[in-house]
């Protein structure tokens, strides 16, 4: 990233993607104010970030009005429960963070004249009827199912962001992030990669939902965050898909994780949760042409350093090769 920003506010900066975004900004010479209520964030990630003198942490719930004094030229709005486990546990908080929280983050960007980037999600496409999914596809979402608290919170957040931008109140970019994974994820996060990785490392059954033929497209966190920062440094309003179009079945991902873990785990099958998407694959033509974005780490390669990351939690006594990605 070129040093374009002097001071950034990262909401959700103690989370998986947020902590890496804070780190990348700090490396580029940007002062960072991380705003987080630690609902799903990691105190460990904060400890690493606090070693940077230009890093500041504010314990703050974005659903309440908040302010950051002094100049700000980027608001990166990532605060939101993000895993099905988290938004299943905090359904109302998820809706409030997407709605009131996004409004407060937008108001901060408006007050300071900062560029605003909102972390939306491929979940706005629901269980898609077209694949790969281009940004022009409006989605196939159940508005009242168990996933709706997340999907509709993000759809509302997109609408609110677009309304502020249309009214000329902010320069905003909406990023639709596809499944991201990598070192820095919490082992108890509940999403597919940490779940499979910890199961495989423990030698427990790896629990694939359904028959495993549903597809996912895994994007390494370092690619995702690079895409977010490219969007931040541009004037593109989006929405723009940020992901890796290299699609794989859930069964293939589980098999690869078991092999990388050198594990004797078997795959067992659980019922698919309601509204679980059958296919997930980004069309990244827009990100390629407008941002010059290209994912660099394939999922097979990226899972190797991710397995290494989870080994520290499951087998703290085992020697590890130091992982990259700033962790
Ligand atoms: P995460 O759960 O690791 O991080 C989210 C952070 O937001 C946490 O630190 C949490 O404490 C904080 N937070 C939640 N509610 C808050 C509130 N009301 N006030 C202040 N802080 C709050 O999730 P992540 O994977 O890092 O995701 C970051 C963002 O990217 C989220 O908005 C998520 O929806 C989006 N996203 C992520 C993925 C992915 O695969 N990781 C995919 C699509 C979209």
Tab-separated table of C-alpha atoms and ligand atoms in Angstrom:
chain	number	residue	atom	x	y	z
A	1	UNK	CA	0.000	0.000	0.000
A	2	UNK	CA	1.249	3.504	-0.753
A	3	UNK	CA	1.122	5.866	2.240
A	4	UNK	CA	-1.960	7.799	1.490
A	5	UNK	CA	-3.608	7.932	4.922
A	6	UNK	CA	-2.262	9.819	7.938
A	7	UNK	CA	-4.763	8.619	10.537
A	8	UNK	CA	-7.293	5.818	10.217
A	9	UNK	CA	-10.102	4.648	12.471
A	10	UNK	CA	-10.672	0.900	12.219
A	11	UNK	CA	-13.912	-0.267	13.814
A	12	UNK	CA	-13.685	-3.962	14.672
A	13	UNK	CA	-9.902	-3.555	14.670
A	14	UNK	CA	-9.426	-6.238	17.342
A	15	UNK	CA	-11.051	-8.855	15.103
A	16	UNK	CA	-9.527	-11.249	12.615
A	17	UNK	CA	-9.480	-9.004	9.529
A	18	UNK	CA	-9.438	-5.788	11.549
A	19	UNK	CA	-6.204	-6.629	13.381
A	20	UNK	CA	-4.465	-7.406	10.099
A	21	UNK	CA	-5.824	-4.199	8.543
A	22	UNK	CA	-4.500	-2.216	11.551
A	23	UNK	CA	-1.140	-3.886	11.104
A	24	UNK	CA	-0.948	-3.178	7.370
A	25	UNK	CA	-1.889	0.481	7.940
A	26	UNK	CA	0.720	0.865	10.689
A	27	UNK	CA	3.351	-0.698	8.416
A	28	UNK	CA	2.441	1.898	5.779
A	29	UNK	CA	3.020	4.733	8.274
A	30	UNK	CA	-0.622	5.430	9.172
A	31	UNK	CA	-1.631	6.164	12.776
A	32	UNK	CA	-4.452	3.841	13.762
A	33	UNK	CA	-7.299	4.230	16.218
A	34	UNK	CA	-8.924	0.843	16.796
A	35	UNK	CA	-12.518	1.047	18.010
A	36	UNK	CA	-13.865	-2.245	19.332
A	37	UNK	CA	-16.068	-3.605	22.125
A	38	UNK	CA	-14.268	-6.982	22.079
A	39	UNK	CA	-17.527	-8.860	21.449
A	40	UNK	CA	-15.645	-11.314	19.221
A	41	UNK	CA	-12.268	-9.563	19.082
A	42	UNK	CA	-9.041	-10.879	20.489
A	43	UNK	CA	-7.109	-9.380	23.401
A	44	UNK	CA	-4.048	-11.216	22.033
A	45	UNK	CA	-4.276	-9.352	18.728
A	46	UNK	CA	-4.454	-6.087	20.660
A	47	UNK	CA	-1.347	-6.935	22.658
A	48	UNK	CA	0.617	-7.370	19.420
A	49	UNK	CA	-0.735	-4.116	17.984
A	50	UNK	CA	-0.034	-2.134	21.155
A	51	UNK	CA	3.707	-2.478	20.545
A	52	UNK	CA	3.283	0.120	17.773
A	53	UNK	CA	3.508	3.673	19.185
A	54	UNK	CA	1.120	4.923	16.505
A	55	UNK	CA	-1.601	2.504	17.625
A	56	UNK	CA	-4.398	3.519	19.953
A	57	UNK	CA	-7.229	1.335	21.271
A	58	UNK	CA	-10.651	2.666	22.225
A	59	UNK	CA	-12.972	0.281	24.001
A	60	UNK	CA	-16.245	1.357	22.445
A	61	UNK	CA	-19.522	-0.118	21.237
A	62	UNK	CA	-20.287	1.460	17.850
A	63	UNK	CA	-24.031	1.081	18.423
A	64	UNK	CA	-23.621	4.059	20.800
A	65	UNK	CA	-22.626	7.431	19.283
A	66	UNK	CA	-18.846	7.835	19.411
A	67	UNK	CA	-16.309	10.415	18.371
A	68	UNK	CA	-12.610	10.481	17.640
A	69	UNK	CA	-11.018	13.874	18.059
A	70	UNK	CA	-8.342	15.104	15.695
A	71	UNK	CA	-7.948	14.538	11.973
A	72	UNK	CA	-9.061	11.253	10.420
A	73	UNK	CA	-8.738	10.484	6.715
A	74	UNK	CA	-9.986	6.877	6.645
A	75	UNK	CA	-12.776	5.084	8.497
A	76	UNK	CA	-12.567	1.352	7.886
A	77	UNK	CA	-15.822	-0.021	9.249
A	78	UNK	CA	-15.377	-3.709	10.054
A	79	UNK	CA	-17.219	-3.981	13.376
A	80	UNK	CA	-19.789	-6.773	13.276
A	81	UNK	CA	-20.149	-10.290	14.566
A	82	UNK	CA	-19.143	-12.300	11.491
A	83	UNK	CA	-19.369	-16.039	12.098
A	84	UNK	CA	-22.653	-17.960	12.208
A	85	UNK	CA	-21.798	-18.927	15.793
A	86	UNK	CA	-21.323	-15.267	16.757
A	87	UNK	CA	-24.383	-13.842	15.047
A	88	UNK	CA	-26.453	-16.820	16.210
A	89	UNK	CA	-25.440	-15.927	19.777
A	90	UNK	CA	-25.794	-12.159	19.342
A	91	UNK	CA	-28.645	-11.717	16.844
A	92	UNK	CA	-29.954	-8.347	18.064
A	93	UNK	CA	-26.437	-6.957	18.577
A	94	UNK	CA	-25.639	-7.974	14.984
A	95	UNK	CA	-28.649	-6.085	13.620
A	96	UNK	CA	-27.840	-3.054	15.759
A	97	UNK	CA	-24.177	-3.034	14.771
A	98	UNK	CA	-25.080	-3.180	11.062
A	99	UNK	CA	-27.664	-0.413	11.414
A	100	UNK	CA	-26.913	2.023	14.267
A	101	UNK	CA	-23.224	1.117	14.305
A	102	UNK	CA	-22.845	1.818	10.589
A	103	UNK	CA	-24.668	5.129	10.985
A	104	UNK	CA	-22.308	6.225	13.760
A	105	UNK	CA	-19.254	5.208	11.714
A	106	UNK	CA	-20.638	7.093	8.690
A	107	UNK	CA	-21.268	10.167	10.879
A	108	UNK	CA	-17.639	10.071	12.020
A	109	UNK	CA	-16.471	9.922	8.376
A	110	UNK	CA	-18.773	12.816	7.494
A	111	UNK	CA	-17.577	14.959	10.428
A	112	UNK	CA	-13.916	14.369	9.611
A	113	UNK	CA	-14.181	14.268	5.792
A	114	UNK	CA	-12.613	10.792	5.833
A	115	UNK	CA	-12.926	8.143	3.131
A	116	UNK	CA	-15.359	5.472	4.415
A	117	UNK	CA	-15.002	1.772	3.620
A	118	UNK	CA	-17.693	-0.623	4.744
A	119	UNK	CA	-17.085	-4.364	5.123
A	120	UNK	CA	-20.085	-6.000	3.549
A	121	UNK	CA	-20.255	-9.669	2.700
A	122	UNK	CA	-21.006	-12.262	0.054
A	123	UNK	CA	-23.907	-13.183	2.366
A	124	UNK	CA	-25.866	-10.334	0.772
A	125	UNK	CA	-26.247	-12.734	-2.196
A	126	UNK	CA	-27.889	-15.318	0.110
A	127	UNK	CA	-28.176	-18.758	-1.513
A	128	UNK	CA	-27.390	-17.461	-5.023
A	129	UNK	CA	-29.112	-18.576	-8.212
A	130	UNK	CA	-26.205	-17.384	-10.368
A	131	UNK	CA	-22.560	-18.331	-10.169
A	132	UNK	CA	-20.097	-16.728	-10.050
A	133	UNK	CA	-21.846	-13.817	-8.345
A	134	UNK	CA	-21.329	-10.388	-9.961
A	135	UNK	CA	-22.053	-7.212	-8.009
A	136	UNK	CA	-25.146	-6.574	-10.150
A	137	UNK	CA	-26.849	-9.699	-8.770
A	138	UNK	CA	-29.366	-8.631	-6.120
A	139	UNK	CA	-29.351	-11.852	-4.155
A	140	UNK	CA	-31.637	-14.578	-2.885
A	141	UNK	CA	-31.962	-13.971	0.839
A	142	UNK	CA	-34.440	-15.316	3.380
A	143	UNK	CA	-35.290	-12.148	5.354
A	144	UNK	CA	-36.443	-13.978	8.501
A	145	UNK	CA	-34.254	-17.108	8.699
A	146	UNK	CA	-31.529	-17.597	11.315
A	147	UNK	CA	-28.874	-16.081	8.993
A	148	UNK	CA	-31.039	-13.059	8.241
A	149	UNK	CA	-29.755	-11.072	11.230
A	150	UNK	CA	-26.366	-10.942	9.532
A	151	UNK	CA	-27.457	-10.837	5.872
A	152	UNK	CA	-30.064	-8.135	6.387
A	153	UNK	CA	-27.841	-6.115	8.729
A	154	UNK	CA	-25.259	-5.984	5.953
A	155	UNK	CA	-27.857	-5.214	3.281
A	156	UNK	CA	-29.157	-2.353	5.443
A	157	UNK	CA	-25.581	-1.169	6.050
A	158	UNK	CA	-24.975	-1.136	2.285
A	159	UNK	CA	-28.202	0.830	1.704
A	160	UNK	CA	-27.287	3.350	4.412
A	161	UNK	CA	-23.750	3.755	3.070
A	162	UNK	CA	-25.070	4.233	-0.482
A	163	UNK	CA	-27.597	6.822	0.787
A	164	UNK	CA	-24.879	8.857	2.562
A	165	UNK	CA	-22.733	8.701	-0.595
A	166	UNK	CA	-25.649	9.668	-2.885
A	167	UNK	CA	-26.356	12.664	-0.678
A	168	UNK	CA	-22.701	13.731	-1.056
A	169	UNK	CA	-22.096	13.350	2.687
A	170	UNK	CA	-19.160	10.914	2.387
A	171	UNK	CA	-16.876	9.291	-0.159
A	172	UNK	CA	-17.737	5.667	0.495
A	173	UNK	CA	-16.650	2.292	-0.825
A	174	UNK	CA	-18.589	-0.910	-0.163
A	175	UNK	CA	-16.551	-4.140	-0.158
A	176	UNK	CA	-18.382	-7.462	-0.453
A	177	UNK	CA	-15.940	-9.792	1.239
A	178	UNK	CA	-16.026	-13.517	0.462
A	179	UNK	CA	-14.950	-16.273	2.920
A	180	UNK	CA	-11.626	-15.191	4.324
A	181	UNK	CA	-9.334	-17.313	6.449
A	182	UNK	CA	-5.771	-17.342	7.685
A	183	UNK	CA	-3.515	-16.935	10.707
A	184	UNK	CA	-5.090	-14.723	13.354
A	185	UNK	CA	-8.481	-16.484	13.378
A	186	UNK	CA	-9.778	-17.567	16.746
A	187	UNK	CA	-9.901	-21.358	17.162
A	188	UNK	CA	-13.434	-21.067	18.587
A	189	UNK	CA	-14.562	-18.715	15.780
A	190	UNK	CA	-17.092	-21.266	14.476
A	191	UNK	CA	-16.414	-20.767	10.761
A	192	UNK	CA	-15.466	-23.646	8.496
A	193	UNK	CA	-11.667	-23.347	8.364
A	194	UNK	CA	-10.982	-22.983	12.125
A	195	UNK	CA	-13.526	-25.697	12.896
A	196	UNK	CA	-12.039	-28.206	10.430
A	197	UNK	CA	-8.465	-27.267	11.335
A	198	UNK	CA	-8.931	-27.756	15.096
A	199	UNK	CA	-10.904	-30.977	14.575
A	200	UNK	CA	-8.208	-32.377	12.273
A	201	UNK	CA	-5.359	-31.332	14.580
A	202	UNK	CA	-7.098	-33.023	17.526
A	203	UNK	CA	-7.809	-36.153	15.457
A	204	UNK	CA	-11.550	-35.644	15.981
A	205	UNK	CA	-14.134	-36.277	13.243
A	206	UNK	CA	-14.247	-33.388	10.738
A	207	UNK	CA	-17.880	-32.312	10.576
A	208	UNK	CA	-18.976	-31.498	7.029
A	209	UNK	CA	-22.553	-30.284	6.738
A	210	UNK	CA	-24.648	-31.945	4.041
A	211	UNK	CA	-22.848	-34.123	1.505
A	212	UNK	CA	-19.988	-31.643	1.115
A	213	UNK	CA	-20.696	-30.853	-2.558
A	214	UNK	CA	-21.598	-27.238	-1.697
A	215	UNK	CA	-18.814	-24.893	-2.792
A	216	UNK	CA	-16.869	-22.132	-1.100
A	217	UNK	CA	-14.184	-19.775	-2.399
A	218	UNK	CA	-11.522	-19.166	0.205
A	219	UNK	CA	-9.600	-15.908	0.190
A	220	UNK	CA	-6.478	-15.564	2.322
A	221	UNK	CA	-6.804	-12.706	4.832
A	222	UNK	CA	-3.702	-10.979	3.463
A	223	UNK	CA	-5.370	-10.829	0.025
A	224	UNK	CA	-8.674	-9.654	1.520
A	225	UNK	CA	-7.047	-6.853	3.504
A	226	UNK	CA	-4.990	-5.786	0.473
A	227	UNK	CA	-8.254	-5.554	-1.477
A	228	UNK	CA	-9.874	-3.477	1.277
A	229	UNK	CA	-6.942	-1.057	1.346
A	230	UNK	CA	-6.934	-0.774	-2.459
A	231	UNK	CA	-10.604	0.155	-2.240
A	232	UNK	CA	-9.830	2.649	0.540
A	233	UNK	CA	-7.147	4.304	-1.602
A	234	UNK	CA	-9.520	4.601	-4.589
A	235	UNK	CA	-12.677	6.607	-5.231
A	236	UNK	CA	-14.636	3.519	-6.252
A	237	UNK	CA	-18.072	3.488	-4.584
A	238	UNK	CA	-18.628	-0.239	-5.115
A	239	UNK	CA	-20.083	-2.515	-4.142
A	240	UNK	CA	-17.063	-4.501	-5.218
A	241	UNK	CA	-16.436	-8.189	-4.599
A	242	UNK	CA	-13.209	-8.941	-2.732
A	243	UNK	CA	-12.430	-12.632	-2.805
A	244	UNK	CA	-10.683	-15.446	-4.596
A	245	UNK	CA	-12.655	-17.075	-7.417
A	246	UNK	CA	-10.830	-20.406	-7.017
A	247	UNK	CA	-13.893	-22.450	-5.990
A	248	UNK	CA	-13.690	-25.753	-4.105
A	249	UNK	CA	-16.228	-28.093	-2.573
A	250	UNK	CA	-16.448	-28.238	1.210
A	251	UNK	CA	-15.446	-31.901	0.941
A	252	UNK	CA	-12.238	-30.944	-0.945
A	253	UNK	CA	-11.397	-28.328	1.685
A	254	UNK	CA	-11.968	-30.803	4.539
A	255	UNK	CA	-9.818	-33.433	2.800
A	256	UNK	CA	-6.989	-30.959	2.244
A	257	UNK	CA	-7.047	-29.807	5.864
A	258	UNK	CA	-6.918	-33.397	7.143
A	259	UNK	CA	-3.936	-34.115	4.847
A	260	UNK	CA	-2.083	-30.952	5.923
A	261	UNK	CA	-2.659	-31.802	9.590
A	262	UNK	CA	-1.240	-35.296	8.996
A	263	UNK	CA	-4.347	-36.441	10.807
A	264	UNK	CA	-6.233	-39.712	10.997
A	265	UNK	CA	-9.525	-37.784	11.258
A	266	UNK	CA	-12.491	-39.036	9.278
A	267	UNK	CA	-15.136	-36.876	7.685
A	268	UNK	CA	-18.580	-37.146	9.260
A	269	UNK	CA	-21.707	-35.467	7.977
A	270	UNK	CA	-24.141	-33.223	9.833
A	271	UNK	CA	-27.415	-31.773	8.516
A	272	UNK	CA	-26.970	-28.588	6.510
A	273	UNK	CA	-28.118	-25.521	8.461
A	274	UNK	CA	-31.122	-23.604	7.115
A	275	UNK	CA	-30.367	-21.277	4.159
A	276	UNK	CA	-26.791	-22.550	3.874
A	277	UNK	CA	-25.649	-21.446	0.387
A	278	UNK	CA	-25.040	-24.214	-2.151
A	279	UNK	CA	-22.488	-22.188	-4.078
A	280	UNK	CA	-20.171	-19.255	-3.320
A	281	UNK	CA	-17.861	-17.839	-5.937
A	282	UNK	CA	-17.019	-14.180	-6.544
A	283	UNK	CA	-16.871	-12.568	-9.943
A	284	UNK	CA	-13.909	-10.242	-9.302
A	285	UNK	CA	-13.800	-8.574	-12.746
A	286	UNK	CA	-14.634	-5.185	-11.202
A	287	UNK	CA	-11.943	-5.433	-8.500
A	288	UNK	CA	-9.438	-6.504	-11.155
A	289	UNK	CA	-10.226	-3.696	-13.583
A	290	UNK	CA	-10.857	-0.830	-11.131
A	291	UNK	CA	-8.495	-1.672	-8.273
A	292	UNK	CA	-5.870	-3.867	-9.926
A	293	UNK	CA	-6.777	-6.478	-7.290
A	294	UNK	CA	-5.586	-10.044	-7.806
A	295	UNK	CA	-5.514	-12.683	-5.062
A	296	UNK	CA	-1.979	-14.014	-4.596
A	297	UNK	CA	-2.414	-16.976	-2.269
A	298	UNK	CA	-4.286	-20.073	-3.454
A	299	UNK	CA	-6.360	-21.900	-0.859
A	300	UNK	CA	-4.255	-25.046	-0.896
A	301	UNK	CA	-1.101	-23.057	-0.108
A	302	UNK	CA	-2.836	-20.676	2.304
A	303	UNK	CA	-4.259	-23.488	4.392
A	304	UNK	CA	-0.736	-24.648	5.246
A	305	UNK	CA	0.220	-21.533	7.259
A	306	UNK	CA	-3.284	-21.488	8.704
A	307	UNK	CA	-2.864	-25.034	10.034
A	308	UNK	CA	0.421	-23.928	11.531
A	309	UNK	CA	-1.399	-21.079	13.310
A	310	UNK	CA	-4.000	-23.377	14.858
A	311	UNK	CA	-1.343	-25.860	16.009
A	312	UNK	CA	-0.335	-23.371	18.744
A	313	UNK	CA	-3.793	-23.693	20.309
A	314	UNK	CA	-4.340	-27.435	19.917
A	315	UNK	CA	-0.745	-28.615	20.511
A	316	UNK	CA	1.051	-25.746	22.279
A	317	UNK	CA	4.073	-28.000	22.915
A	318	UNK	CA	4.683	-28.847	19.223
A	319	UNK	CA	7.417	-26.932	17.342
A	320	UNK	CA	6.084	-24.627	14.673
A	321	UNK	CA	7.485	-22.946	11.620
A	322	UNK	CA	6.970	-19.182	12.177
A	323	UNK	CA	3.978	-18.032	10.121
A	324	UNK	CA	3.866	-14.997	7.857
A	325	UNK	CA	1.136	-12.400	7.516
A	326	UNK	CA	2.415	-10.245	10.362
A	327	UNK	CA	1.496	-12.789	13.028
B	1	LIG	P1	-14.368	-10.804	13.749
B	1	LIG	O1	-15.538	-11.303	14.504
B	1	LIG	O2	-13.063	-11.472	13.953
B	1	LIG	O3	-14.154	-9.252	13.995
B	1	LIG	C1	-15.238	-8.371	14.172
B	1	LIG	C2	-14.812	-7.348	15.226
B	1	LIG	O4	-15.900	-6.421	15.419
B	1	LIG	C3	-14.514	-7.965	16.581
B	1	LIG	O5	-13.283	-7.475	17.074
B	1	LIG	C4	-15.688	-7.507	17.459
B	1	LIG	O6	-15.348	-7.423	18.823
B	1	LIG	C5	-16.024	-6.182	16.824
B	1	LIG	N1	-17.401	-5.722	17.090
B	1	LIG	C6	-18.548	-6.423	16.907
B	1	LIG	N2	-19.607	-5.664	17.263
B	1	LIG	C7	-19.101	-4.464	17.675
B	1	LIG	C8	-19.680	-3.260	18.161
B	1	LIG	N3	-21.005	-3.138	18.307
B	1	LIG	N4	-18.858	-2.232	18.501
B	1	LIG	C9	-17.518	-2.334	18.347
B	1	LIG	N5	-16.906	-3.460	17.893
B	1	LIG	C10	-17.692	-4.504	17.550
B	1	LIG	O7	-14.792	-10.837	12.196
B	1	LIG	P2	-13.876	-10.673	10.898
B	1	LIG	O8	-13.830	-11.971	10.219
B	1	LIG	O9	-12.641	-9.978	11.223
B	1	LIG	O10	-14.818	-9.737	10.018
B	1	LIG	C11	-14.586	-8.329	9.944
B	1	LIG	C12	-15.659	-7.712	9.069
B	1	LIG	O11	-15.582	-8.274	7.754
B	1	LIG	C13	-17.075	-7.937	9.561
B	1	LIG	O12	-17.840	-6.774	9.335
B	1	LIG	C14	-17.568	-9.067	8.698
B	1	LIG	O13	-18.956	-9.040	8.540
B	1	LIG	C15	-16.844	-8.802	7.393
B	1	LIG	N6	-16.665	-10.034	6.602
B	1	LIG	C16	-15.759	-10.968	7.002
B	1	LIG	C17	-15.636	-12.129	6.262
B	1	LIG	C18	-14.655	-13.203	6.630
B	1	LIG	O14	-14.645	-14.254	5.969
B	1	LIG	N7	-13.794	-13.032	7.610
B	1	LIG	C19	-16.442	-12.345	5.126
B	1	LIG	C20	-17.363	-11.366	4.785
B	1	LIG	C21	-17.450	-10.202	5.525
